[in-house]
Tab-separated table of C-alpha atoms in Angstrom:
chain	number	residue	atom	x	y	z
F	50	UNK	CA	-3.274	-0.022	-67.074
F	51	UNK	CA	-4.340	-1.167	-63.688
F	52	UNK	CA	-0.982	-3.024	-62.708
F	53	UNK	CA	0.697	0.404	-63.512
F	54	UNK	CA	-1.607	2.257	-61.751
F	55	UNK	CA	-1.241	0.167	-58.837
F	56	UNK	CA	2.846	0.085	-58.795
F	57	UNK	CA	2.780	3.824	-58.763
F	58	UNK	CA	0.429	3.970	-55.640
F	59	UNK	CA	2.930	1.382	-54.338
F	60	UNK	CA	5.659	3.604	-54.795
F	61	UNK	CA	3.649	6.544	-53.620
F	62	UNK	CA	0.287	6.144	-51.984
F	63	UNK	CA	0.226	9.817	-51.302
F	64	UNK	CA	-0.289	10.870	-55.056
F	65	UNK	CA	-3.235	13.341	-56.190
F	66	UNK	CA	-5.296	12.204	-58.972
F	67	UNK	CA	-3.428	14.631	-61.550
F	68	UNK	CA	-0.099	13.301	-60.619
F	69	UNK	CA	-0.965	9.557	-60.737
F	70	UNK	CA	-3.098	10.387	-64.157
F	71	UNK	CA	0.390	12.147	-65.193
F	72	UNK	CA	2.391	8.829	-64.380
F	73	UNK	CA	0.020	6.274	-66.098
F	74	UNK	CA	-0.360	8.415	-68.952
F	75	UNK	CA	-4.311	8.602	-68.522
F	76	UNK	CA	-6.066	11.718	-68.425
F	77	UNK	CA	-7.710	12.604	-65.050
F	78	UNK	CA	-11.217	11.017	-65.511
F	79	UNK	CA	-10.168	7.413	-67.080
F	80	UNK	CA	-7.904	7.751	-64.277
F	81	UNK	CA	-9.991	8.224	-61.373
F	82	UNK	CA	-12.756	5.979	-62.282
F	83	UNK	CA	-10.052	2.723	-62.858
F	84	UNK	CA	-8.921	3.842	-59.341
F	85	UNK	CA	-12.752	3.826	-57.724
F	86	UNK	CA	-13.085	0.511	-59.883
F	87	UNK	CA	-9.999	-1.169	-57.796
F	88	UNK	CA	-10.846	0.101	-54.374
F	89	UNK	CA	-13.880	-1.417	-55.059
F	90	UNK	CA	-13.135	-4.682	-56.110
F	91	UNK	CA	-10.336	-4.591	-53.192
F	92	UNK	CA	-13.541	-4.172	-51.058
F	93	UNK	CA	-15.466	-6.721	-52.580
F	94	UNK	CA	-12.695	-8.720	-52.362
F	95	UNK	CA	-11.832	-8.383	-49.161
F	96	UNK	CA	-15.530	-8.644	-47.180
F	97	UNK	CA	-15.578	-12.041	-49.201
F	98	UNK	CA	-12.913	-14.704	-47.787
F	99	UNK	CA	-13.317	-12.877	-43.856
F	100	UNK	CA	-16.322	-14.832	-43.067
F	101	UNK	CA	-15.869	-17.102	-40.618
F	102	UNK	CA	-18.257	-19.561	-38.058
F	103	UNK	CA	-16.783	-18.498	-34.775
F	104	UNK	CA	-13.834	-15.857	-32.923
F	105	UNK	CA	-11.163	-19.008	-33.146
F	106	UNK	CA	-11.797	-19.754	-36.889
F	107	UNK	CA	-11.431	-16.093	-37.439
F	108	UNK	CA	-8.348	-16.295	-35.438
F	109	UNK	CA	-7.020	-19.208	-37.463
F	110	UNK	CA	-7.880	-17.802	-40.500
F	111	UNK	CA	-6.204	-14.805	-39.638
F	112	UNK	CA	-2.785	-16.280	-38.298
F	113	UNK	CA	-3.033	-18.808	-40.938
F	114	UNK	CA	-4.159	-18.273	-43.694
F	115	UNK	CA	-4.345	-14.322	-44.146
F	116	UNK	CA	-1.101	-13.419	-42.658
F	117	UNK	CA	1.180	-15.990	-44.164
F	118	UNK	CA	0.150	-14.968	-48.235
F	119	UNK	CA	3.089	-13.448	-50.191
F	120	UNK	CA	3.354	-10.376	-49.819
F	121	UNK	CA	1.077	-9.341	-46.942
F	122	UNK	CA	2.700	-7.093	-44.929
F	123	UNK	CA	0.187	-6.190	-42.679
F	124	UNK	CA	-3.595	-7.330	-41.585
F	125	UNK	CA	-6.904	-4.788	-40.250
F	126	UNK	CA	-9.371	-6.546	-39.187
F	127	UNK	CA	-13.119	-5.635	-37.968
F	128	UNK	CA	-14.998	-7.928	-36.198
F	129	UNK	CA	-18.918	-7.289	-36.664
F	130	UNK	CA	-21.485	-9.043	-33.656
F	131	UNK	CA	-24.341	-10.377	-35.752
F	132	UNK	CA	-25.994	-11.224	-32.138
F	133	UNK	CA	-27.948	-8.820	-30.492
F	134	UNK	CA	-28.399	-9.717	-26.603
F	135	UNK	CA	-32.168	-9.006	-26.132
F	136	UNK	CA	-33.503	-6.482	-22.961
F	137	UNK	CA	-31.428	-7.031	-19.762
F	138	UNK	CA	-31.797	-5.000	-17.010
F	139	UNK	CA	-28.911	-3.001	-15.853
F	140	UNK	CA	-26.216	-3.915	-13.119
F	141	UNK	CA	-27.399	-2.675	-9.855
């Protein structure tokens, strides 16, 4: 049920709940809780293999790696600074 729910969004990523429900043959709650169930393993999935040591093994990773799996047609990434610089004074 969750490969046809995904070709559908595939094939139209604009759907409403009723209409992808309609096309899966689910009613509308089974429906929408296997969709919140795959955008969140997509999200779990996704924060787990971006971890990297440094900006250039992010940047290989990226290039390398991420970018060159079948089908992957396009990357978003977010870099988050873990490093907080402590009390500076301003520029003068």
């Amino acid at each position: 049920m969750d490969r046809k729910i995904l070709v559908e969004l595939q094939r139209d990523g604009r759907l409403t709940i009723t209409e992808l429900a309609a096309r899966v043959q689910l009613s509308v709650s089974p429906c929408h809780r296997r969709l919140r169930d795959l955008e969140r393993r997509a999200r779990s999935a996704a924060t787990g293999r971006s971890w990297t040591t440094d900006l250039a093994a992010f940047q290989h990773l990226y290039n390398e790696q991420l970018a060159r799996l079948p089908g992957v047609q396009r990357l978003t990434s977010t870099l988050v600074m873990k490093h907080v610089v402590e009390d500076r004074p301003l520029p003068g």
